[in-house]
JSON list of C-alpha atoms in Angstrom, two decimals:
[
{"chain": "Z", "resi": 644, "resn": "MET", "atom": "CA", "xyz": [4.98, -42.56, 23.79]},
{"chain": "Z", "resi": 645, "resn": "ALA", "atom": "CA", "xyz": [4.29, -41.08, 20.83]},
{"chain": "Z", "resi": 646, "resn": "PRO", "atom": "CA", "xyz": [5.69, -37.64, 20.28]},
{"chain": "Z", "resi": 647, "resn": "PRO", "atom": "CA", "xyz": [2.44, -34.79, 20.91]},
{"chain": "Z", "resi": 648, "resn": "VAL", "atom": "CA", "xyz": [1.35, -33.93, 18.27]},
{"chain": "Z", "resi": 649, "resn": "ASN", "atom": "CA", "xyz": [0.95, -29.54, 16.26]},
{"chain": "Z", "resi": 650, "resn": "LYS", "atom": "CA", "xyz": [-3.03, -29.34, 16.11]},
{"chain": "Z", "resi": 651, "resn": "ARG", "atom": "CA", "xyz": [-1.75, -25.81, 14.47]},
{"chain": "Z", "resi": 652, "resn": "LYS", "atom": "CA", "xyz": [-2.40, -25.98, 10.53]},
{"chain": "Z", "resi": 653, "resn": "ALA", "atom": "CA", "xyz": [0.83, -24.54, 8.93]},
{"chain": "Z", "resi": 654, "resn": "GLY", "atom": "CA", "xyz": [-1.46, -22.06, 6.44]},
{"chain": "Z", "resi": 655, "resn": "PRO", "atom": "CA", "xyz": [0.67, -19.47, 3.57]},
{"chain": "Z", "resi": 656, "resn": "GLY", "atom": "CA", "xyz": [0.09, -16.90, 6.04]},
{"chain": "Z", "resi": 657, "resn": "PRO", "atom": "CA", "xyz": [-2.11, -14.73, 8.25]},
{"chain": "Z", "resi": 658, "resn": "VAL", "atom": "CA", "xyz": [-5.16, -16.06, 9.30]},
{"chain": "Z", "resi": 659, "resn": "LEU", "atom": "CA", "xyz": [-8.14, -14.49, 9.51]},
{"chain": "Z", "resi": 660, "resn": "PHE", "atom": "CA", "xyz": [-11.17, -15.94, 12.13]},
{"chain": "Z", "resi": 661, "resn": "LYS", "atom": "CA", "xyz": [-14.27, -16.10, 11.68]},
{"chain": "Z", "resi": 662, "resn": "GLN", "atom": "CA", "xyz": [-17.40, -15.28, 14.27]},
{"chain": "Z", "resi": 663, "resn": "PRO", "atom": "CA", "xyz": [-18.44, -18.26, 16.11]},
{"chain": "Z", "resi": 664, "resn": "PRO", "atom": "CA", "xyz": [-21.85, -19.23, 14.62]},
{"chain": "Z", "resi": 665, "resn": "ALA", "atom": "CA", "xyz": [-23.97, -18.42, 18.51]},
{"chain": "Z", "resi": 666, "resn": "ALA", "atom": "CA", "xyz": [-27.07, -18.22, 16.67]},
{"chain": "Z", "resi": 667, "resn": "ALA", "atom": "CA", "xyz": [-26.68, -21.72, 15.28]},
{"chain": "Z", "resi": 668, "resn": "GLN", "atom": "CA", "xyz": [-25.97, -22.66, 18.67]},
{"chain": "Z", "resi": 669, "resn": "ASN", "atom": "CA", "xyz": [-28.56, -21.42, 20.58]},
{"chain": "Z", "resi": 670, "resn": "ARG", "atom": "CA", "xyz": [-31.11, -22.71, 17.21]},
{"chain": "Z", "resi": 671, "resn": "LYS", "atom": "CA", "xyz": [-29.58, -26.37, 18.41]},
{"chain": "Z", "resi": 672, "resn": "SER", "atom": "CA", "xyz": [-30.37, -26.02, 21.89]},
{"chain": "Z", "resi": 673, "resn": "GLN", "atom": "CA", "xyz": [-34.78, -24.92, 20.81]},
{"chain": "Z", "resi": 674, "resn": "SER", "atom": "CA", "xyz": [-36.61, -26.85, 19.49]},
{"chain": "Z", "resi": 675, "resn": "SER", "atom": "CA", "xyz": [-37.17, -27.52, 15.60]},
{"chain": "Z", "resi": 676, "resn": "LYS", "atom": "CA", "xyz": [-41.11, -26.86, 16.51]},
{"chain": "Z", "resi": 677, "resn": "GLN", "atom": "CA", "xyz": [-40.35, -22.78, 17.87]},
{"chain": "Z", "resi": 678, "resn": "LYS", "atom": "CA", "xyz": [-38.44, -21.09, 14.80]},
{"chain": "Z", "resi": 679, "resn": "LYS", "atom": "CA", "xyz": [-37.08, -18.21, 15.66]},
{"chain": "Z", "resi": 680, "resn": "GLU", "atom": "CA", "xyz": [-35.66, -15.44, 13.42]},
{"chain": "Z", "resi": 681, "resn": "ASP", "atom": "CA", "xyz": [-31.60, -15.19, 13.23]},
{"chain": "Z", "resi": 682, "resn": "PRO", "atom": "CA", "xyz": [-30.03, -12.29, 14.93]},
{"chain": "Z", "resi": 683, "resn": "PRO", "atom": "CA", "xyz": [-28.03, -9.29, 13.60]},
{"chain": "Z", "resi": 684, "resn": "ILE", "atom": "CA", "xyz": [-24.44, -9.71, 12.42]},
{"chain": "Z", "resi": 685, "resn": "SER", "atom": "CA", "xyz": [-23.89, -7.17, 14.95]},
{"chain": "Z", "resi": 686, "resn": "GLU", "atom": "CA", "xyz": [-25.06, -9.37, 17.95]},
{"chain": "Z", "resi": 687, "resn": "MET", "atom": "CA", "xyz": [-22.93, -12.52, 16.73]},
{"chain": "Z", "resi": 688, "resn": "VAL", "atom": "CA", "xyz": [-19.55, -10.52, 16.62]},
{"chain": "Z", "resi": 689, "resn": "SER", "atom": "CA", "xyz": [-16.48, -11.34, 19.36]},
{"chain": "Z", "resi": 690, "resn": "PRO", "atom": "CA", "xyz": [-14.62, -8.13, 20.17]},
{"chain": "Z", "resi": 691, "resn": "GLU", "atom": "CA", "xyz": [-11.42, -10.85, 21.04]},
{"chain": "Z", "resi": 692, "resn": "ARG", "atom": "CA", "xyz": [-11.22, -12.00, 16.78]},
{"chain": "Z", "resi": 693, "resn": "VAL", "atom": "CA", "xyz": [-12.74, -8.69, 15.31]},
{"chain": "Z", "resi": 694, "resn": "ALA", "atom": "CA", "xyz": [-9.58, -6.66, 17.20]},
{"chain": "Z", "resi": 695, "resn": "GLN", "atom": "CA", "xyz": [-7.56, -9.50, 16.05]},
{"chain": "Z", "resi": 696, "resn": "ASN", "atom": "CA", "xyz": [-8.29, -9.21, 12.95]},
{"chain": "Z", "resi": 697, "resn": "VAL", "atom": "CA", "xyz": [-8.45, -5.48, 12.61]},
{"chain": "Z", "resi": 698, "resn": "ASN", "atom": "CA", "xyz": [-4.33, -6.42, 13.93]},
{"chain": "Z", "resi": 699, "resn": "ILE", "atom": "CA", "xyz": [-3.27, -8.30, 10.85]},
{"chain": "Z", "resi": 700, "resn": "VAL", "atom": "CA", "xyz": [-4.82, -5.70, 8.41]},
{"chain": "Z", "resi": 701, "resn": "SER", "atom": "CA", "xyz": [-3.29, -3.21, 9.82]},
{"chain": "Z", "resi": 702, "resn": "THR", "atom": "CA", "xyz": [0.37, -4.78, 10.23]},
{"chain": "Z", "resi": 703, "resn": "SER", "atom": "CA", "xyz": [-0.46, -5.82, 6.05]},
{"chain": "Z", "resi": 704, "resn": "HIS", "atom": "CA", "xyz": [-1.55, -2.48, 5.66]},
{"chain": "Z", "resi": 705, "resn": "THR", "atom": "CA", "xyz": [1.72, -1.31, 7.43]},
{"chain": "Z", "resi": 706, "resn": "LEU", "atom": "CA", "xyz": [4.34, -3.35, 4.75]},
{"chain": "Z", "resi": 707, "resn": "GLY", "atom": "CA", "xyz": [2.04, -2.43, 1.53]},
{"chain": "Z", "resi": 708, "resn": "ALA", "atom": "CA", "xyz": [2.77, 1.25, 2.52]},
{"chain": "Z", "resi": 709, "resn": "VAL", "atom": "CA", "xyz": [6.45, 0.39, 2.93]},
{"chain": "Z", "resi": 710, "resn": "VAL", "atom": "CA", "xyz": [6.61, -1.73, 0.14]},
{"chain": "Z", "resi": 711, "resn": "SER", "atom": "CA", "xyz": [4.90, 0.74, -2.00]},
{"chain": "Z", "resi": 712, "resn": "GLY", "atom": "CA", "xyz": [6.79, 3.48, -0.82]},
{"chain": "Z", "resi": 713, "resn": "CYS", "atom": "CA", "xyz": [9.67, 1.49, -1.69]},
{"chain": "Z", "resi": 714, "resn": "GLY", "atom": "CA", "xyz": [8.62, 0.62, -4.98]},
{"chain": "Z", "resi": 715, "resn": "CYS", "atom": "CA", "xyz": [7.41, 4.64, -6.00]},
{"chain": "Z", "resi": 716, "resn": "GLY", "atom": "CA", "xyz": [10.88, 6.02, -4.06]},
{"chain": "Z", "resi": 717, "resn": "ILE", "atom": "CA", "xyz": [12.88, 4.05, -7.31]},
{"chain": "Z", "resi": 718, "resn": "LEU", "atom": "CA", "xyz": [10.23, 4.37, -10.35]},
{"chain": "Z", "resi": 719, "resn": "GLY", "atom": "CA", "xyz": [11.61, 7.86, -9.76]},
{"chain": "Z", "resi": 720, "resn": "ILE", "atom": "CA", "xyz": [7.32, 9.15, -9.53]},
{"chain": "Z", "resi": 721, "resn": "THR", "atom": "CA", "xyz": [7.06, 12.56, -7.07]},
{"chain": "Z", "resi": 722, "resn": "GLY", "atom": "CA", "xyz": [4.64, 14.43, -6.21]},
{"chain": "Z", "resi": 723, "resn": "ILE", "atom": "CA", "xyz": [1.08, 13.95, -7.49]},
{"chain": "Z", "resi": 724, "resn": "TYR", "atom": "CA", "xyz": [1.43, 10.66, -8.82]},
{"chain": "Z", "resi": 725, "resn": "GLY", "atom": "CA", "xyz": [2.97, 9.33, -5.62]},
{"chain": "Z", "resi": 726, "resn": "PHE", "atom": "CA", "xyz": [-0.24, 9.76, -3.70]},
{"chain": "Z", "resi": 727, "resn": "LEU", "atom": "CA", "xyz": [-1.38, 8.90, -6.74]},
{"chain": "Z", "resi": 728, "resn": "PHE", "atom": "CA", "xyz": [0.42, 5.50, -6.72]},
{"chain": "Z", "resi": 729, "resn": "TYR", "atom": "CA", "xyz": [-0.06, 5.13, -2.81]},
{"chain": "Z", "resi": 730, "resn": "ILE", "atom": "CA", "xyz": [-4.28, 4.82, -2.86]},
{"chain": "Z", "resi": 731, "resn": "CYS", "atom": "CA", "xyz": [-4.41, 2.60, -6.03]},
{"chain": "Z", "resi": 732, "resn": "CYS", "atom": "CA", "xyz": [-1.72, -0.16, -3.81]},
{"chain": "Z", "resi": 733, "resn": "PHE", "atom": "CA", "xyz": [-4.56, 0.85, -1.45]},
{"chain": "Z", "resi": 734, "resn": "VAL", "atom": "CA", "xyz": [-7.39, 0.07, -3.49]},
{"chain": "Z", "resi": 735, "resn": "VAL", "atom": "CA", "xyz": [-5.53, -3.52, -4.80]},
{"chain": "Z", "resi": 736, "resn": "LEU", "atom": "CA", "xyz": [-4.60, -4.38, -1.49]},
{"chain": "Z", "resi": 737, "resn": "ALA", "atom": "CA", "xyz": [-8.01, -4.35, 0.16]},
{"chain": "Z", "resi": 738, "resn": "GLY", "atom": "CA", "xyz": [-9.39, -5.88, -3.11]},
{"chain": "Z", "resi": 739, "resn": "PHE", "atom": "CA", "xyz": [-6.58, -8.37, -2.55]},
{"chain": "Z", "resi": 740, "resn": "LEU", "atom": "CA", "xyz": [-8.21, -8.86, 1.20]},
{"chain": "Z", "resi": 741, "resn": "LEU", "atom": "CA", "xyz": [-11.77, -8.30, 0.48]},
{"chain": "Z", "resi": 742, "resn": "LEU", "atom": "CA", "xyz": [-11.50, -11.79, -2.12]},
{"chain": "Z", "resi": 743, "resn": "ARG", "atom": "CA", "xyz": [-9.39, -14.07, 0.62]},
{"chain": "Z", "resi": 744, "resn": "ILE", "atom": "CA", "xyz": [-12.67, -13.01, 2.94]},
{"chain": "Z", "resi": 745, "resn": "GLY", "atom": "CA", "xyz": [-14.88, -13.40, 0.67]},
{"chain": "Z", "resi": 746, "resn": "PHE", "atom": "CA", "xyz": [-16.61, -9.85, 0.14]},
{"chain": "Z", "resi": 747, "resn": "LYS", "atom": "CA", "xyz": [-18.29, -10.91, 3.60]},
{"chain": "Z", "resi": 748, "resn": "GLY", "atom": "CA", "xyz": [-16.22, -7.91, 6.21]},
{"chain": "Z", "resi": 749, "resn": "GLU", "atom": "CA", "xyz": [-19.34, -8.69, 8.23]},
{"chain": "Z", "resi": 750, "resn": "GLN", "atom": "CA", "xyz": [-18.37, -12.11, 10.30]},
{"chain": "Z", "resi": 751, "resn": "PHE", "atom": "CA", "xyz": [-14.41, -10.73, 10.46]},
{"chain": "Z", "resi": 752, "resn": "PHE", "atom": "CA", "xyz": [-14.63, -7.29, 10.78]},
{"chain": "Z", "resi": 753, "resn": "GLY", "atom": "CA", "xyz": [-18.66, -6.11, 12.00]},
{"chain": "Z", "resi": 754, "resn": "SER", "atom": "CA", "xyz": [-18.94, -3.83, 9.10]},
{"chain": "Z", "resi": 755, "resn": "ASN", "atom": "CA", "xyz": [-17.16, -3.79, 6.09]},
{"chain": "Z", "resi": 756, "resn": "ALA", "atom": "CA", "xyz": [-16.16, -0.14, 6.50]},
{"chain": "Z", "resi": 757, "resn": "ALA", "atom": "CA", "xyz": [-14.24, -0.71, 9.06]},
{"chain": "Z", "resi": 758, "resn": "LEU", "atom": "CA", "xyz": [-11.66, -2.75, 6.48]},
{"chain": "Z", "resi": 759, "resn": "VAL", "atom": "CA", "xyz": [-10.79, 0.12, 4.86]},
{"chain": "Z", "resi": 760, "resn": "SER", "atom": "CA", "xyz": [-11.58, 3.84, 7.20]},
{"chain": "Z", "resi": 761, "resn": "ASN", "atom": "CA", "xyz": [-8.66, 2.70, 9.94]},
{"chain": "Z", "resi": 762, "resn": "THR", "atom": "CA", "xyz": [-5.79, 2.48, 8.04]},
{"chain": "Z", "resi": 763, "resn": "LEU", "atom": "CA", "xyz": [-5.31, 4.53, 4.79]},
{"chain": "Z", "resi": 764, "resn": "SER", "atom": "CA", "xyz": [-4.78, 7.32, 6.55]},
{"chain": "Z", "resi": 765, "resn": "GLY", "atom": "CA", "xyz": [-2.45, 5.23, 9.45]},
{"chain": "Z", "resi": 766, "resn": "GLY", "atom": "CA", "xyz": [-0.48, 4.56, 6.43]},
{"chain": "Z", "resi": 767, "resn": "ILE", "atom": "CA", "xyz": [0.48, 7.47, 4.40]},
{"chain": "Z", "resi": 768, "resn": "ALA", "atom": "CA", "xyz": [3.19, 8.29, 6.94]},
{"chain": "Z", "resi": 769, "resn": "THR", "atom": "CA", "xyz": [4.47, 5.52, 6.30]},
{"chain": "Z", "resi": 770, "resn": "PHE", "atom": "CA", "xyz": [4.35, 5.70, 2.77]},
{"chain": "Z", "resi": 771, "resn": "ILE", "atom": "CA", "xyz": [6.09, 8.78, 2.61]},
{"chain": "Z", "resi": 772, "resn": "LEU", "atom": "CA", "xyz": [8.61, 7.57, 4.66]},
{"chain": "Z", "resi": 773, "resn": "ALA", "atom": "CA", "xyz": [9.22, 4.83, 2.82]},
{"chain": "Z", "resi": 774, "resn": "TRP", "atom": "CA", "xyz": [9.01, 7.17, -0.38]},
{"chain": "Z", "resi": 775, "resn": "THR", "atom": "CA", "xyz": [11.65, 9.96, 0.62]},
{"chain": "Z", "resi": 776, "resn": "LEU", "atom": "CA", "xyz": [13.79, 7.08, 1.73]},
{"chain": "Z", "resi": 777, "resn": "THR", "atom": "CA", "xyz": [14.16, 5.32, -0.98]},
{"chain": "Z", "resi": 778, "resn": "TYR", "atom": "CA", "xyz": [13.73, 8.37, -3.23]},
{"chain": "Z", "resi": 779, "resn": "GLY", "atom": "CA", "xyz": [16.47, 9.78, -1.57]},
{"chain": "Z", "resi": 780, "resn": "MET", "atom": "CA", "xyz": [19.26, 6.84, -1.17]},
{"chain": "Z", "resi": 781, "resn": "VAL", "atom": "CA", "xyz": [19.17, 5.88, -5.29]},
{"chain": "Z", "resi": 782, "resn": "TYR", "atom": "CA", "xyz": [18.18, 9.89, -7.57]},
{"chain": "Z", "resi": 783, "resn": "ILE", "atom": "CA", "xyz": [19.94, 11.85, -4.48]},
{"chain": "Z", "resi": 784, "resn": "TYR", "atom": "CA", "xyz": [22.79, 10.38, -3.12]},
{"chain": "Z", "resi": 785, "resn": "GLY", "atom": "CA", "xyz": [22.97, 7.24, -5.28]}
]
């Protein structure tokens, strides 16, 4: 008896799932004489996959907030410069995520704004926690 085959491919990290091409499946069933306009992206969005993609992005932003907070604390950055450091790190992370999905946020999230809007304000508390903890450990108690 042959061992079971694992069909899951091992990748470098979390995989963002594309929406199923529902319009392409509908076109196959139609005759070639009838041309129908493609539905908008919002009609082809799968809520389960969008939720999974948002969860993956939220996790990466939380991890990015912890890493940037620790970096900010270790470097001894204080005041408004710490928040500017967080914003710069957030922009770099969002750029990497957009690069990873090929600047096609509509296919993965329903809109490009969903990639940024939900996680900027949520990650700031995590950033401040990691920032103050690391700064205190290195410069106050160290």
